[in-house]
GROMACS .gro file of C-alpha atoms in nm:
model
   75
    1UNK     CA    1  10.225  10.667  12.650
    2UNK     CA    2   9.970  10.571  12.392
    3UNK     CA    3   9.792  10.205  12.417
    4UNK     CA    4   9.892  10.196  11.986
    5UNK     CA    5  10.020   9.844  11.924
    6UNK     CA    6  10.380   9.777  11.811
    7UNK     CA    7  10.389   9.672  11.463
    8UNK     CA    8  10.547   9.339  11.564
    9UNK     CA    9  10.673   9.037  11.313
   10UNK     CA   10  10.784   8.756  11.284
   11UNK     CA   11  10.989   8.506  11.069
   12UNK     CA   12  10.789   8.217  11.222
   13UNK     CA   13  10.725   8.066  10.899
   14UNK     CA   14  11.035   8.093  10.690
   15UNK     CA   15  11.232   7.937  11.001
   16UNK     CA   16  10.966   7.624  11.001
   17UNK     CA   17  11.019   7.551  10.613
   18UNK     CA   18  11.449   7.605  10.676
   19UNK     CA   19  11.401   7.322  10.919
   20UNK     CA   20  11.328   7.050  10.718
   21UNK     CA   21  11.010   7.174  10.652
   22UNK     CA   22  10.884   7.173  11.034
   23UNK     CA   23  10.544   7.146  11.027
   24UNK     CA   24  10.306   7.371  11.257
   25UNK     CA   25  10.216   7.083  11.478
   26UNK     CA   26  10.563   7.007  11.581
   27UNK     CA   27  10.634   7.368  11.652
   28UNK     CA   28  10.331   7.338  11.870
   29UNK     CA   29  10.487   7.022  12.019
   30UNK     CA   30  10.809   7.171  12.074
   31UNK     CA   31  10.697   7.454  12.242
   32UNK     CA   32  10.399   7.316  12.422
   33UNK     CA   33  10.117   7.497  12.273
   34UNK     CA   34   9.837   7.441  12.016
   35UNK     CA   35   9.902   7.413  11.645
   36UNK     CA   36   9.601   7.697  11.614
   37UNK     CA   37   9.864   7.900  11.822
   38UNK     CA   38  10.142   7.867  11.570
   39UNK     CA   39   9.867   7.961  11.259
   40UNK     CA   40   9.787   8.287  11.469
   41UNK     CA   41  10.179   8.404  11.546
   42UNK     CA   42  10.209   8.342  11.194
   43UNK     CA   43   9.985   8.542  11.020
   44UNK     CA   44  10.063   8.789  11.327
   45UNK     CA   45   9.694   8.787  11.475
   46UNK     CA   46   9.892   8.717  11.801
   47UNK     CA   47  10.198   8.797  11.986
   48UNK     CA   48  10.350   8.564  12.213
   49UNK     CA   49  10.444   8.615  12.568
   50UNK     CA   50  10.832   8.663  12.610
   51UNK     CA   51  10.886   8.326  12.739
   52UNK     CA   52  10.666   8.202  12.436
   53UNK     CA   53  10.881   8.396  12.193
   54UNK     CA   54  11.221   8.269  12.339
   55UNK     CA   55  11.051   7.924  12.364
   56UNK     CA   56  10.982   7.934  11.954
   57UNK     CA   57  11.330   8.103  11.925
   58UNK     CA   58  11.556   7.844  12.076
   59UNK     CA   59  11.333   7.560  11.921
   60UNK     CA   60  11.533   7.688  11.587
   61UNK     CA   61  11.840   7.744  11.778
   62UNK     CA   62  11.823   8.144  11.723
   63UNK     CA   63  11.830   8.485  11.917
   64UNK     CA   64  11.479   8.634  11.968
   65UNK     CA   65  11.567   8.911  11.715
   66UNK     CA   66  11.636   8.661  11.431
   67UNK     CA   67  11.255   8.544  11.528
   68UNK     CA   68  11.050   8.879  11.594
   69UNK     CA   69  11.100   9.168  11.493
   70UNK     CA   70  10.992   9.534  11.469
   71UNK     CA   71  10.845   9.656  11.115
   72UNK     CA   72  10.944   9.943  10.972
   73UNK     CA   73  10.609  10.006  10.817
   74UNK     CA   74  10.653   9.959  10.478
   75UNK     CA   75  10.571   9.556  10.483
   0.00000   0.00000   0.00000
């Protein structure tokens, strides 16, 4: 199997302005990791463990796949 990353998204950002506006810090806060954290998933210079994604997931009350997902390529 090739080492080629998975072209992995997420909706990080839309989710924190449907929520009242959440800012980055209390994302951080919610999930126990640094605001600098949140900027990186964000513009998707980092993907989070699995128990970070379902961490960020339930702090907006949704399934994992409503949070990351896989691109299709053309984005």
């Amino acid at each position: 199997m090739s080492k080629q990353k998975l072209p992995i998204r997420n909706n990080v950002r839309r989710l924190r302005f449907n929520q009242d506006e959440m800012t980055q810090q209390q994302l951080a806060d919610l999930c126990n990791i640094s605001r600098q954290t949140v900027v990186a998933i964000e513009k998707d210079r980092y993907s989070p463990s699995l128990e970070l994604a379902f961490k960020i997931a339930l702090a907006f009350g949704k399934d994992i796949q409503d949070v990351f997902y896989l691109s299709d390529g053309t984005a």
